[in-house]
XYZ file of C-alpha atoms in Angstrom:
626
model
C 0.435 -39.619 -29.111
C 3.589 -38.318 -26.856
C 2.025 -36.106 -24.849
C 2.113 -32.219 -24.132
C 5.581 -31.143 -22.900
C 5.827 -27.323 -24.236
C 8.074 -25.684 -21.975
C 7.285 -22.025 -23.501
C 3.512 -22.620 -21.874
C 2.963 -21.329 -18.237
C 4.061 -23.637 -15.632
C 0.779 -23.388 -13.966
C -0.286 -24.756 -17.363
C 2.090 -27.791 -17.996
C 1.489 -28.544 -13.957
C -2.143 -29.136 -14.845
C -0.969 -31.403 -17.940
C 0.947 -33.621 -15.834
C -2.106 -33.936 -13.318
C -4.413 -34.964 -15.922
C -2.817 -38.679 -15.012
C -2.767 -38.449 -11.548
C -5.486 -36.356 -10.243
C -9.605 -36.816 -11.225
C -10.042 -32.955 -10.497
C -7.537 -29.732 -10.081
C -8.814 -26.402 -8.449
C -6.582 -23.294 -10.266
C -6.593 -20.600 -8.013
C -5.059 -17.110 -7.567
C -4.323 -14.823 -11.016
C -7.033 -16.597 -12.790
C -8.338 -13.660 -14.451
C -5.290 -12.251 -16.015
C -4.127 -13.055 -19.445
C -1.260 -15.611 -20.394
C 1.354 -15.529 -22.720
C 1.163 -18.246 -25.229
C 2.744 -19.721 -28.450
C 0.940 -18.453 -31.551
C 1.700 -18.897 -35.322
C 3.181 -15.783 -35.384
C 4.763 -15.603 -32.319
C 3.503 -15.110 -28.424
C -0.403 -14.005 -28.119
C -2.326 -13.244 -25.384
C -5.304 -15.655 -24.187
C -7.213 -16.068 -21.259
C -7.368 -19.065 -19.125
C -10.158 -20.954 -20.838
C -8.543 -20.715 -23.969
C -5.244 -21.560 -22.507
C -6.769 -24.797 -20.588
C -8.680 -25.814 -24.049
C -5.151 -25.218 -26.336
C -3.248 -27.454 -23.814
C -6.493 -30.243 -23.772
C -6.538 -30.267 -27.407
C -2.676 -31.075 -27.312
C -3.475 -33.732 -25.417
C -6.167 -35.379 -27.140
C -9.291 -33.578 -25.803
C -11.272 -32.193 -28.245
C -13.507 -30.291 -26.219
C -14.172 -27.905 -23.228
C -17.121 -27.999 -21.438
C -17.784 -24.671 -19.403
C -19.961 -24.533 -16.434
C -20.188 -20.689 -15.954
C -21.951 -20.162 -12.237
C -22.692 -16.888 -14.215
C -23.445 -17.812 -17.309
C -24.389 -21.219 -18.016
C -23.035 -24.215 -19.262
C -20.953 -23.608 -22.998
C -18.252 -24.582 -24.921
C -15.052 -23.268 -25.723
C -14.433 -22.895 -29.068
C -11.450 -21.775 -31.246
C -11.575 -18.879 -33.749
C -11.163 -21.152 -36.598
C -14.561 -22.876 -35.884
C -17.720 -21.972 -36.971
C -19.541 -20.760 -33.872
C -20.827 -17.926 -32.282
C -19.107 -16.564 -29.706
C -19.420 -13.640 -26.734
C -15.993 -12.153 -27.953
C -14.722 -11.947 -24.675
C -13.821 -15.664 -23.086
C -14.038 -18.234 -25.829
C -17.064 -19.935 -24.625
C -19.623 -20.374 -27.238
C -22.659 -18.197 -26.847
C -25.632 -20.408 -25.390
C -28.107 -18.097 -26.873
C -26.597 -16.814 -30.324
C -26.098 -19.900 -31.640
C -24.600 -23.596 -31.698
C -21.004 -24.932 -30.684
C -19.047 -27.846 -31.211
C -19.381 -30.231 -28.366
C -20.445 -33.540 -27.362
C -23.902 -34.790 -28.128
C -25.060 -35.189 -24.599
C -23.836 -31.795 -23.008
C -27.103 -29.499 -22.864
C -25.912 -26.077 -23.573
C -27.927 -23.043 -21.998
C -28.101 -20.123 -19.870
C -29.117 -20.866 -16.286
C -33.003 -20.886 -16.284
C -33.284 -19.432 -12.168
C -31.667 -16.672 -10.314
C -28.264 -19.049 -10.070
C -26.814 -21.583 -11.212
C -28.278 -25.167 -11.202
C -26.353 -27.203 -8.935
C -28.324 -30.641 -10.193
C -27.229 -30.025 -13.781
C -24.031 -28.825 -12.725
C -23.209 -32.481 -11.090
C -24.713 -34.336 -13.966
C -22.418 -32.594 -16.394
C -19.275 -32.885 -14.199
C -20.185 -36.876 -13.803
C -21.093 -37.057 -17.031
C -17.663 -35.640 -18.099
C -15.590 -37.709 -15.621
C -17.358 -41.120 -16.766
C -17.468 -40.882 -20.410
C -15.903 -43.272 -22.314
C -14.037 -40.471 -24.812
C -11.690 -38.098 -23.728
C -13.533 -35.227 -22.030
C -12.891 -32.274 -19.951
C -15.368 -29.604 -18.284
C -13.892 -26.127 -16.444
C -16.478 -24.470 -13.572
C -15.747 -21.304 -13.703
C -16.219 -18.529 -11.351
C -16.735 -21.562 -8.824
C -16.362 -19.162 -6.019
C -19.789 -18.111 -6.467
C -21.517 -21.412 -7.276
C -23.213 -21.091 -3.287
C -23.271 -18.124 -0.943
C -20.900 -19.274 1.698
C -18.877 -22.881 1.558
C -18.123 -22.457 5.152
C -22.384 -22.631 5.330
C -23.671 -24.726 3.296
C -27.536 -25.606 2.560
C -28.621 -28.721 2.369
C -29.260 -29.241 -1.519
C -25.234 -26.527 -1.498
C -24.188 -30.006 0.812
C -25.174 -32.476 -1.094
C -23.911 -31.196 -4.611
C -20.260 -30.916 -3.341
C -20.337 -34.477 -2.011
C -21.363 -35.941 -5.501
C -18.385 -34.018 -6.364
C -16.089 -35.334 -3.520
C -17.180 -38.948 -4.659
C -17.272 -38.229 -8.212
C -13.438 -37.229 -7.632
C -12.762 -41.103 -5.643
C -14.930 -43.175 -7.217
C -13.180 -42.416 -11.244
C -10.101 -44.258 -12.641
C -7.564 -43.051 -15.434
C -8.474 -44.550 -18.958
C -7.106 -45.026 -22.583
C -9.374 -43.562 -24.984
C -8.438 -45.301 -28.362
C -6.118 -44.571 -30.475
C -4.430 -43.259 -27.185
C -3.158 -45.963 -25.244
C -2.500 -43.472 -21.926
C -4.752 -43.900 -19.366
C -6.002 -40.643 -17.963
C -8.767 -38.924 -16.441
C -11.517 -36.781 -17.929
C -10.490 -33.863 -15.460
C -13.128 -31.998 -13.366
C -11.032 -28.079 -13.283
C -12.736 -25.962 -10.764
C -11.582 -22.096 -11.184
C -11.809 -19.788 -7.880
C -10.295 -16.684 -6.904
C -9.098 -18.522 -3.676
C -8.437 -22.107 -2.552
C -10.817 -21.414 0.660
C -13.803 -20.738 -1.611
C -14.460 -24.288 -2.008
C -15.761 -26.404 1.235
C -12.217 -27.390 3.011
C -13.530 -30.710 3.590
C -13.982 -31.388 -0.277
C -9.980 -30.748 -1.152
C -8.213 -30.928 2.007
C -6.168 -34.501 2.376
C -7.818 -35.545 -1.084
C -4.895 -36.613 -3.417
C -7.650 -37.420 -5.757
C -7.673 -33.322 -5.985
C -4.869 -31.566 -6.865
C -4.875 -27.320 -6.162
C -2.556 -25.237 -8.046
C -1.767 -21.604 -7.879
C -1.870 -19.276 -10.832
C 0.427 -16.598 -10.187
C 1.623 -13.143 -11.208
C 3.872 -13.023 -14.224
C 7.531 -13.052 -13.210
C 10.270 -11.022 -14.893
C 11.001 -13.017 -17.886
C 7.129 -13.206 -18.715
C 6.862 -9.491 -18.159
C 9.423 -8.492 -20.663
C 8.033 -10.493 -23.353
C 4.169 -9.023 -22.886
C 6.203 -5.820 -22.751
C 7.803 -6.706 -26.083
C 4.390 -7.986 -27.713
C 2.526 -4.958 -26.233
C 4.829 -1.874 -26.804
C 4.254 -1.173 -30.515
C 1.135 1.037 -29.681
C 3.303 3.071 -27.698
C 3.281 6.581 -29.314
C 6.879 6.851 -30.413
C 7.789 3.307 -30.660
C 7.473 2.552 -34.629
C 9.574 5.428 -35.477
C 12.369 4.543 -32.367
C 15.815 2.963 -32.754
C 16.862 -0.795 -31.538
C 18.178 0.737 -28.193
C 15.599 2.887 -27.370
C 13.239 0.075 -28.272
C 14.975 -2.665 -25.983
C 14.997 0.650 -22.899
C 11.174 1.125 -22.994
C 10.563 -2.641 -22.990
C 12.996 -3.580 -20.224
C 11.229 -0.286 -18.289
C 7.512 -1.303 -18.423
C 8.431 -5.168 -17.588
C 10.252 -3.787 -14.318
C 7.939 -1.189 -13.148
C 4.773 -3.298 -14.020
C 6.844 -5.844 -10.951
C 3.810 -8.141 -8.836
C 0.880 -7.009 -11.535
C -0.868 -9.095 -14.041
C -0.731 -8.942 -17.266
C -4.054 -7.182 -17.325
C -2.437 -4.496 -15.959
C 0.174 -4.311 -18.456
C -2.177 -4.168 -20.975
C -4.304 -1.252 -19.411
C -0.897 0.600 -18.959
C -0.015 0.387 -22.805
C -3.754 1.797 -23.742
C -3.491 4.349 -21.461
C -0.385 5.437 -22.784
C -1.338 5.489 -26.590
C -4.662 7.783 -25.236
C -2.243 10.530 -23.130
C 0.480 10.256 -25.994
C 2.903 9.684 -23.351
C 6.538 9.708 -24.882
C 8.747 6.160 -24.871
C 11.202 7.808 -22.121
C 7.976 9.103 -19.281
C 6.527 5.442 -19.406
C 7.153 5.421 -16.035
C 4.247 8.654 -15.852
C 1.952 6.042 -17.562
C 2.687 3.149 -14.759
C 2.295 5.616 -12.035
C -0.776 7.292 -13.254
C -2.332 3.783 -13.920
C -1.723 3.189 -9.945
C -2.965 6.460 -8.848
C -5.527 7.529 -10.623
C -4.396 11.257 -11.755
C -2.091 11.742 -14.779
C -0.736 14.946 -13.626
C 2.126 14.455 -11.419
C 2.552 17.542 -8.902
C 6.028 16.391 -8.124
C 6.988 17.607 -11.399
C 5.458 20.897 -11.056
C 7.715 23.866 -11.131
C 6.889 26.035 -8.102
C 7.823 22.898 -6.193
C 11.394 23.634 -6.799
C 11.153 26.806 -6.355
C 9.917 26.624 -2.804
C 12.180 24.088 -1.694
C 15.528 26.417 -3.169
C 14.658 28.389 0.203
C 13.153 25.811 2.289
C 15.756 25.342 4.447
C 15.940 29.247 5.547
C 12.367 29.019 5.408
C 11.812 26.536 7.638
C 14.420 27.687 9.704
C 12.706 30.427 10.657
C 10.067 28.465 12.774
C 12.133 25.633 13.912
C 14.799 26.981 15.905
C 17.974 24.847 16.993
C 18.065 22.518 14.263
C 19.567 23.529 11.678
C 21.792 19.855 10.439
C 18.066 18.258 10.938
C 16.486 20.744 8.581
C 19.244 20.183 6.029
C 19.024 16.319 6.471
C 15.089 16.359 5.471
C 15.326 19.073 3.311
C 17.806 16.729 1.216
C 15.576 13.868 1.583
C 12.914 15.744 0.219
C 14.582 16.974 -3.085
C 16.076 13.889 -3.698
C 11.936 12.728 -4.017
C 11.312 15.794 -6.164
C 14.223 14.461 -8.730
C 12.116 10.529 -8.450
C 15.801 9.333 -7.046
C 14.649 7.588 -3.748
C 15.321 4.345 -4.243
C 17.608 4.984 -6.950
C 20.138 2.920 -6.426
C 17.887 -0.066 -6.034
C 16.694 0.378 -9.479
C 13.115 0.676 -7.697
C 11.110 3.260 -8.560
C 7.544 2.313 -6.627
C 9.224 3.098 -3.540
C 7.833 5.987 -1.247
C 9.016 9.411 -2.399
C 10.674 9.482 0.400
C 10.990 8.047 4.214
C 12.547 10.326 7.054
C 13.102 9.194 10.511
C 13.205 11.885 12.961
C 14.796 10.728 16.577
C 16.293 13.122 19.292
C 14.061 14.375 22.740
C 10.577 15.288 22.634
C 9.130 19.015 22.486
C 12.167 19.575 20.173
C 10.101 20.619 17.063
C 10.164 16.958 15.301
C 6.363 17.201 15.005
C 6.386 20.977 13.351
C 9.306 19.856 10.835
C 6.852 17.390 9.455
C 4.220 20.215 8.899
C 6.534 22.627 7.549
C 7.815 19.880 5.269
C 4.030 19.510 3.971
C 3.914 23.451 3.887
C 7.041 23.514 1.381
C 6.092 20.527 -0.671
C 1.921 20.762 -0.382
C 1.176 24.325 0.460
C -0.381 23.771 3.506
C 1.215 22.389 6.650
C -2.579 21.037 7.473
C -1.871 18.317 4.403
C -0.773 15.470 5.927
C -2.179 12.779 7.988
C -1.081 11.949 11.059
C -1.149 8.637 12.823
C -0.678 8.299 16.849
C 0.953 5.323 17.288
C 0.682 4.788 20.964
C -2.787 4.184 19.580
C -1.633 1.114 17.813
C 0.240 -0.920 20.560
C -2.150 -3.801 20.707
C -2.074 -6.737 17.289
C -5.210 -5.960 16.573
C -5.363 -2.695 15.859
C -3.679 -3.793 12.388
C -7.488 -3.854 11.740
C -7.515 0.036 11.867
C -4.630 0.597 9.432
C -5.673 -1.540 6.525
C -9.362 -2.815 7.881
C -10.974 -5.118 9.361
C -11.188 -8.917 7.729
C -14.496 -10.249 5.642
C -17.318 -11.098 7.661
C -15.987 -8.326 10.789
C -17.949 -5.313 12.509
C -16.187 -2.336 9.964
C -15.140 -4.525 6.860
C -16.902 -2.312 4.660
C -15.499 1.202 6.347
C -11.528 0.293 5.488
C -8.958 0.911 7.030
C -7.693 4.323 8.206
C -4.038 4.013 6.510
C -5.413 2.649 3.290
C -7.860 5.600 2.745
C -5.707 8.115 3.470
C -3.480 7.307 0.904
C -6.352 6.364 -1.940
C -7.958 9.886 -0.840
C -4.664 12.008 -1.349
C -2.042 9.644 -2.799
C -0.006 12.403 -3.037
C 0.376 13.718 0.466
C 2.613 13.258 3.948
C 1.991 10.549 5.941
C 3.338 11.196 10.000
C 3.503 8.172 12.241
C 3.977 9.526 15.681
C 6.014 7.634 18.490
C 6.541 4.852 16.361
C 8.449 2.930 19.002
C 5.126 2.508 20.722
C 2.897 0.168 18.270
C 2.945 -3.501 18.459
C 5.722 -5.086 16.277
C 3.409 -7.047 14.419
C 1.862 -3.411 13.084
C 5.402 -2.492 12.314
C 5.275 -5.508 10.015
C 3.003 -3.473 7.556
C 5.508 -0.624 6.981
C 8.121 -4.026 4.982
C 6.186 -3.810 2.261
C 5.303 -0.121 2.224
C 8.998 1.072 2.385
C 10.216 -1.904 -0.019
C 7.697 -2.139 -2.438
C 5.611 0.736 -2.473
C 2.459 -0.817 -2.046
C -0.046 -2.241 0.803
C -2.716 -4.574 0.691
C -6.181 -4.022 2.391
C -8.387 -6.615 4.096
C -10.500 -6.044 0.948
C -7.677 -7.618 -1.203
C -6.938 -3.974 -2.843
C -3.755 -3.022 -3.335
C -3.384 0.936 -2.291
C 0.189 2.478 -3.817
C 2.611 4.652 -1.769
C 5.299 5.414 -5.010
C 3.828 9.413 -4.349
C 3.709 9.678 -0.699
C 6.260 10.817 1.638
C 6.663 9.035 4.806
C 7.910 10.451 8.281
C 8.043 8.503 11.510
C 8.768 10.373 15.125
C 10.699 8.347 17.757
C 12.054 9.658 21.450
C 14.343 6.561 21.234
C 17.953 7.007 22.673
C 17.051 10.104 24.899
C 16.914 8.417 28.488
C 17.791 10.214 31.495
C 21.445 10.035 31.311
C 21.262 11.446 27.813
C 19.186 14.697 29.694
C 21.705 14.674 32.654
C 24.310 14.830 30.120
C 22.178 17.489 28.574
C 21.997 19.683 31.577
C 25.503 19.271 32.947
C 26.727 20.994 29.453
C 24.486 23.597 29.500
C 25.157 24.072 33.249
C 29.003 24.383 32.064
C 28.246 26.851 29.238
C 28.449 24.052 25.975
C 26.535 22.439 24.364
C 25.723 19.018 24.159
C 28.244 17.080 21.578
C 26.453 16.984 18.751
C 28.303 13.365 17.212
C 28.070 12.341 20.749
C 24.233 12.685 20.664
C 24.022 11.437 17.146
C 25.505 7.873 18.182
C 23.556 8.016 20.897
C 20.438 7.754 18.911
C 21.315 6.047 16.438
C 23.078 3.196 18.889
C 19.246 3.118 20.501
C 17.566 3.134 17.397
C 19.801 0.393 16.079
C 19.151 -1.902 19.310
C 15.429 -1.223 19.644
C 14.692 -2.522 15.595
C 17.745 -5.586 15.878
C 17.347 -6.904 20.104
C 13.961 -5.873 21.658
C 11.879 -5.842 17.914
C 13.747 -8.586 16.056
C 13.193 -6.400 13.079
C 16.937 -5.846 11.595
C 15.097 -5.529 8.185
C 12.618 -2.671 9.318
C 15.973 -1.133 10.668
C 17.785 -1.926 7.118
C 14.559 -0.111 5.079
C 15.161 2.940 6.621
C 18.668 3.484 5.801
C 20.129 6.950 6.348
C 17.207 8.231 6.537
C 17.353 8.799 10.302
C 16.935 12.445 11.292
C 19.027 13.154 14.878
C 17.308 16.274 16.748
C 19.667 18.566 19.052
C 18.629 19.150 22.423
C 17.418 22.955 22.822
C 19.842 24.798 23.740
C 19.446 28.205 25.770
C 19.765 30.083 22.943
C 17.536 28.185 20.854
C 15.222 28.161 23.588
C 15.164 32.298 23.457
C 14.917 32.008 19.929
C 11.223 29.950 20.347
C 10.530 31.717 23.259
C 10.472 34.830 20.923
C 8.603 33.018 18.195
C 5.840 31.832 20.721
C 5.111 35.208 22.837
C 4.654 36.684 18.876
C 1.836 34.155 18.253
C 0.102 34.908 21.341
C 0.326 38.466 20.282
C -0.850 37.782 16.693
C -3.575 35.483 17.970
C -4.599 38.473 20.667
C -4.805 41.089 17.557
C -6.742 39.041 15.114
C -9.204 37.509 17.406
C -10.036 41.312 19.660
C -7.846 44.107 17.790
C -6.068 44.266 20.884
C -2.280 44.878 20.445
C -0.052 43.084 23.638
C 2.966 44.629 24.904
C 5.369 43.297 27.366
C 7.084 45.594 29.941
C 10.768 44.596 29.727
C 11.049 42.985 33.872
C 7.958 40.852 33.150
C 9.521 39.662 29.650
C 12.723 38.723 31.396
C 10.442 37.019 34.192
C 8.618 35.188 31.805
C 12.004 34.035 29.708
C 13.945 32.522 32.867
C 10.604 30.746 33.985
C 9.634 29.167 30.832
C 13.760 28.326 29.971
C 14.648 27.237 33.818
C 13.951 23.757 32.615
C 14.230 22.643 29.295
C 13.365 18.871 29.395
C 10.591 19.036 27.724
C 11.774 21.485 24.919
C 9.829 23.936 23.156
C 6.685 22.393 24.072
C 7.749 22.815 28.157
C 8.182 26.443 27.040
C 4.680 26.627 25.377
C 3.165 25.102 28.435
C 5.237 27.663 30.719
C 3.665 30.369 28.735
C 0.202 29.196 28.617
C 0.043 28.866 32.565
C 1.961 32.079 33.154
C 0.405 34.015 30.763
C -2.504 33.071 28.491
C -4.007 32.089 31.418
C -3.973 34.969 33.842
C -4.435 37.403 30.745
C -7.459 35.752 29.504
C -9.097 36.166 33.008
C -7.824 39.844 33.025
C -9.494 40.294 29.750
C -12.807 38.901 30.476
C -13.077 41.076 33.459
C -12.646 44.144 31.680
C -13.978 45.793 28.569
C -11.126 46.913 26.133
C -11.864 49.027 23.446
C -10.357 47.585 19.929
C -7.322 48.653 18.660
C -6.575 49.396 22.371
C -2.574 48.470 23.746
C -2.657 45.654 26.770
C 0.449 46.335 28.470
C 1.397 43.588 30.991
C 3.173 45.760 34.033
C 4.082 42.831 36.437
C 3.640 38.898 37.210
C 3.703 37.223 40.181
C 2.201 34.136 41.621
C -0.153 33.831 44.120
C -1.546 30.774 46.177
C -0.061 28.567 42.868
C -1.645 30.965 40.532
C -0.473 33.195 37.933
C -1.677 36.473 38.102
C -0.593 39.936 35.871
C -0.989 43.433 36.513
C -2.227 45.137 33.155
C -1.984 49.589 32.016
C-alpha cells in the first residue's frame, strides 16, 4: 500500500492522514459540524465528518470506524453500499435497528444511563489503540462526555487519565500485508480545543489538535457549483449567467459553512427567488425576514425631499444634510461597499464631527424619520458609558460562566430585535479603544460575534457615530472673532480642522489607523451656528413650546414683540453651546417662569397667554402675563 495522498480532500483531512504515523490520538476541533466537499464517482459530494474520517481510514487500510457518540452510543460507520441499517443522518450504524459491520469485540449499543459510560468508553478506546489489526474509533460530541473539564469528578478524572496514558504508553505498528507502522488513532471531536481537560493535550506530542475550518473561496465556489441546480431559474439559464450566480453565492456565503450554503439554496428554491436577487436569499437567510424594506418604494420617495425636509428642523447645515442624505441613498441602491465588491457591509456608516449642541444628535433622528418613519427607531448608545475594557461585556455580553451571560449583550440584541434599524453611538471618542475594536469587524465585515458564539449581522443597519473632536477652544475663539467681525467661520477651514483632529485621534493617541481607514469619507463636518441660524432655531424652538402649551392645556402663547427680542439676544448672546445653549436659555427664561405663572392661575381653555414683559429678579426669571 502507498498511502493516502489526495490533494482534492480537505487539508484538515490529509493533516489527520499524515498524523496517523506520528500521533496515538488527534482532537479535530472548530467547523466540525459542517459538511465537506469530497471526491465522488460522479464528481464532488457532500459528507459529513464521520464519513469523511471513515473514506480517508479506509484509504489507508482501516476497515472500520468505531463511534463513541456521548449522545448516542457506541456504533459504526458504515458506507451506503453495505448492508446495514442506518439513522440516515451521520453514517453511524443504528445500535437499535439493526447490525453493522465491525470488529467482533466492539459491543454496539445505546448508552444504558442518563450519559454516557465513561468505563466502556476507555475500554473501547484501549481496545482500539492496542489491537493487533488496523483500527480506528472517533468520540464524538466529546465536548459533552462530562459537565465541566475544568471540574472534574473523580470517576470524570480518572477516565481522562487512562486516556492520557493510553495516548503514551502505544507504539506505531505494521498490520500485515502493510508493512507501515502506524497507530490505531484515538480522534476526539469537540466544538473547541478547551473542552477537553488542558492537562490531557497541552505539551503532549503524543496528541496532535487540528482545526477544522470554514470553507475558503475556492471550496465555496465549487459547493456553489454542486448546489445551484435547484435554484429556480438555473436549468433553463445560459453558461454566463450560470458561472454569475455561482461566483455570487460562493462570495456572499464569505466565513459560513457549508451548512449554510446549503440552507441558502433550499430557501431559495421555496421563495422562487430569481438567479440575479440571490443576494435577497443570502441576506434573508442572515436576518430572518424575506422582505427587504430597503427595496420598498415609498422609501425613495421620502428621501427625493429629504434634504428640504430635514432642512426644515436642522437649521445651519445644509452641506451636512446633503453629505448624509447621499450616504443614505447610496444604502437604498445596496452600493455601500461597492467598490469593495462587499456586499455584507453596513448599509451605511456616517460620521458626524463639528461642536456640540449643533443638531448632530437630531440629524440622526430625522435620518431614522426619512428612512424608518419614526425618528424614535433607532437605538442609541452613550459612549461615555463605555470608557472602561470591560464594558465590552455590555455590547456583545458577558463570557460563559459570568453574572448576565444569559441576558446578552445590549449591541447584539438590538440589532437581532430590529436588524433593520439606526444604530447612534454617541461621543464615540470617549469609549475605551479596546471597545472601539468591535466596530473592525462590524464596518468590514458586516457581522459581530456574541459571547454566546452567535454571529448577529449588520448588512441592513445603518450606522452613525457623534464625535466633538477638532472643536477645542481656539476653534470657538476663532468662531467668535468671525462672528464678532460679521463672517462666518471658513467653512474648508473648519472642515480640515476636524478632519486633521479626527485623523490624529484614530492614527497617534488610538493607534487605530484602520478604524480611521473603515470610515472613509464618511465623515460628516458640522458648521458652527451662526447668528442667523441661531434665529432660525430660536424660531423653531419658541413654536414647540407653543405647540406643546396648546396640546397639553388649549392655551394658545403669544409673545409681545420687546419680550421676543429680549428673549432672542439672551438665548443667542452666547452660542458655544449651539442650539442646545439656546434650548437651555429658553427653558430658564421662559418655561420656567411661565409654568409657575400658570400654576398660580386658572386659565380657561382656548384662552390667549400673552407674555407682556421679562425681567430677572434675585437670579430668577420672572414674566408679566395679559
Amino acid at each position: 500500500m502507498t498511502g493516502w495522498d489526495d490533494r482534492t480532500y480537505p487539508v484538515w483531512l490529509r493533516e489527520v492522514s499524515t498524523a496517523l504515523s506520528i500521533n496515538s490520538q488527534v482532537v479535530l476541533y472548530g467547523n466540525v459540524r459542517d459538511q465537506f466537499l469530497l471526491p465522488g464517482r460522479s464528481g464532488p459530494e457532500l459528507c459529513d465528518l464521520r464519513r469523511a474520517v471513515h473514506r480517508m481510514l479506509r484509504a489507508e487500510g482501516y476497515p472500520t470506524l468505531a463511534v463513541a457518540d456521548a449522545i448516542r452510543g457506541v456504533g459504526v460507520v458504515a458506507e451506503p453500499d453495505v448492508a446495514a441499517t442506518t439513522d440516515g443522518r451521520d453514517g453511524t450504524a443504528n445500535p437499535v435497528a439493526g447490525p453493522a459491520p465491525r470488529p467482533p469485540a466492539i459491543k454496539i449499543g445505546p448508552w444504558r444511563g442518563a450519559g454516557p459510560d465513561l468505563d466502556r468508553v476507555a475500554d473501547l478506546l484501549t481496545q482500539t489503540a492496542e489491537a493487533q489489526q488496523r483500527q480506528a474509533v472517533l468520540v464524538d460530541y466529546a465536548s459533552h462526555l462530562v459537565l465541566d473539564a475544568n471540574r472534574l469528578e473523580p470517576g470524570e478524572h480518572h477516565f481522562f487519565a487512562r486516556c492520557l496514558r493510553l495516548a503514551r504508553s502505544v507504539y506505531p505498528r505494521p498490520a500485515p500485508p502493510d508493512p507501515r507502522p502506524l497507530y490505531n488513532p484515538v480522534i476526539w471531536v469537540v466544538e473547541n480545543e478547551r473542552d477537553l481537560p488542558l492537562w490531557l493535550t497541552a505539551g503532549n506530542e503524543d496528541i496532535r489538535k487540528i482545526a477544522v475550518p470554514l470553507p475558503d473561496l475556492g471550496v465555496r465556489q465549487a459547493a456553489a457549483t454542486l448546489l445551484a441546480g435547484v435554484l429556480p431559474g438555473y436549468p433553463e439559464a445560459g453558461p454566463d449567467d450560470r458561472r454569475e450566480v455561482e461566483k455570487r453565492l460562493a462570495e456572499l456565503t464569505q466565513d459560513m459553512p457549508l451548512r449554510s450554503m446549503m440552507a441558502i439554496a433550499r430557501l431559495a428554491m421555496r421563495m422562487g427567488t430569481r438567479l440575479d436577487d440571490i443576494d435577497e436569499a443570502v441576506r434573508c437567510y442572515r436576518v430572518g425576514v424575506y422582505d427587504n424594506p430597503w427595496r420598498q418604494a415609498h422609501l425613495r420617495d421620502r428621501l427625493r425631499d429629504a434634504t428640504g425636509s430635514i432642512g426644515a428642523r436642522v437649521r445651519g447645515q445644509r452641506e451636512a444634510i446633503q453629505h448624509s442624505v447621499d450616504i443614505v441613498i447610496r444604502a437604498v441602491l445596496g452600493l455601500s461597499g461597492a467598490h469593495a465588491g462587499n456586499s455584507s457591509r453596513p448599509r451605511g456608516v456616517l460620521f458626524f464631527a463639528g461642536p456640540t449642541g449643533v443638531g448632530k444628535t437630531q440629524l440622526a433622528k430625522e435620518l431614522t424619520q426619512q428612512i424608518f418613519g419614526d425618528e424614535r427607531a433607532y437605538t442609541r448608545f452613550d459612549m461615555s458609558e463605555f470608557s472602561a475594557e470591560q464594558a465590552a461585556d455590555r455590547l456583545i455580553g458577558a463570557p460563559p460562566g459570568y453574572v448576565g451571560f444569559d441576558a446578552g449583550g445590549e449591541l447584539t440584541n438590538a440589532v437581532r430585535e430590529r436588524p433593520f434599524s439606526l444604530l447612534l453611538f454617541d461621543e464615540v471618542e470617549k469609549a475605551h479603544p479596546r471597545i472601539l475594536d468591535k466596530f473592525l469587524q462590524i464596518l468590514d465585515d458586516g457581522r459581530l460575534t456574541d459571547a454566546s458564539g452567535s454571529t448577529v449581522y449588520f448588512s441592513d443597519t445603518v450606522l452613525v457615530f457623534t464625535s466633538n473632536l477638532g472643536v477645542s477652544e481656539q476653534e470657538y475663539a476663532l468662531h467668535a472673532a468671525a462672528e464678532a467681525g460679521g463672517r462666518a467661520f471658513p467653512r474648508q477651514e473648519l472642515e480640515q480642522r476636524v478632519r486633521a483632529a479626527v485623523n490624529r485621534h484614530f492614527v497617534s493617541e488610538l493607534n487605530r489607523p484602520e478604524l480611521l481607514n473603515r470610515l472613509g469619507d464618511n465623515i460628516v463636518v458640522f458648521n458652527f451656528i451662526t447668528r442667523a441660524a441661531a434665529e432660525e432655531i430660536f424660531s423653531v424652538l419658541l413654536d414647540h413650546i407653543a405647540q406643546r402649551l396648546r396640546k397639553e392645556h388649549q392655551l394658545h402663547l403669544e409673545l409681545a414683540e420687546p419680550v421676543r427680542r429680549q428673549l432672542l439676544d439672551g438665548a443667542t448672546a452666547n452660542l458655544t453651546f449651539g442650539g442646545r445653549g439656546i434650548g437651555s436659555y429658553l427653558e430658564s427664561a421662559l418655561v420656567n417662569p411661565l409654568a409657575r405663572e400658570l400654576f398660580n392661575r386658572d386659565h380657561p381653555r382656548g384662552e390667549r397667554v400673552v407674555v407682556t414683559s421679562l425681567q430677572r429678579r434675585d437670579d430668577t426669571y420672572q414674566i408679566g402675563l395679559a
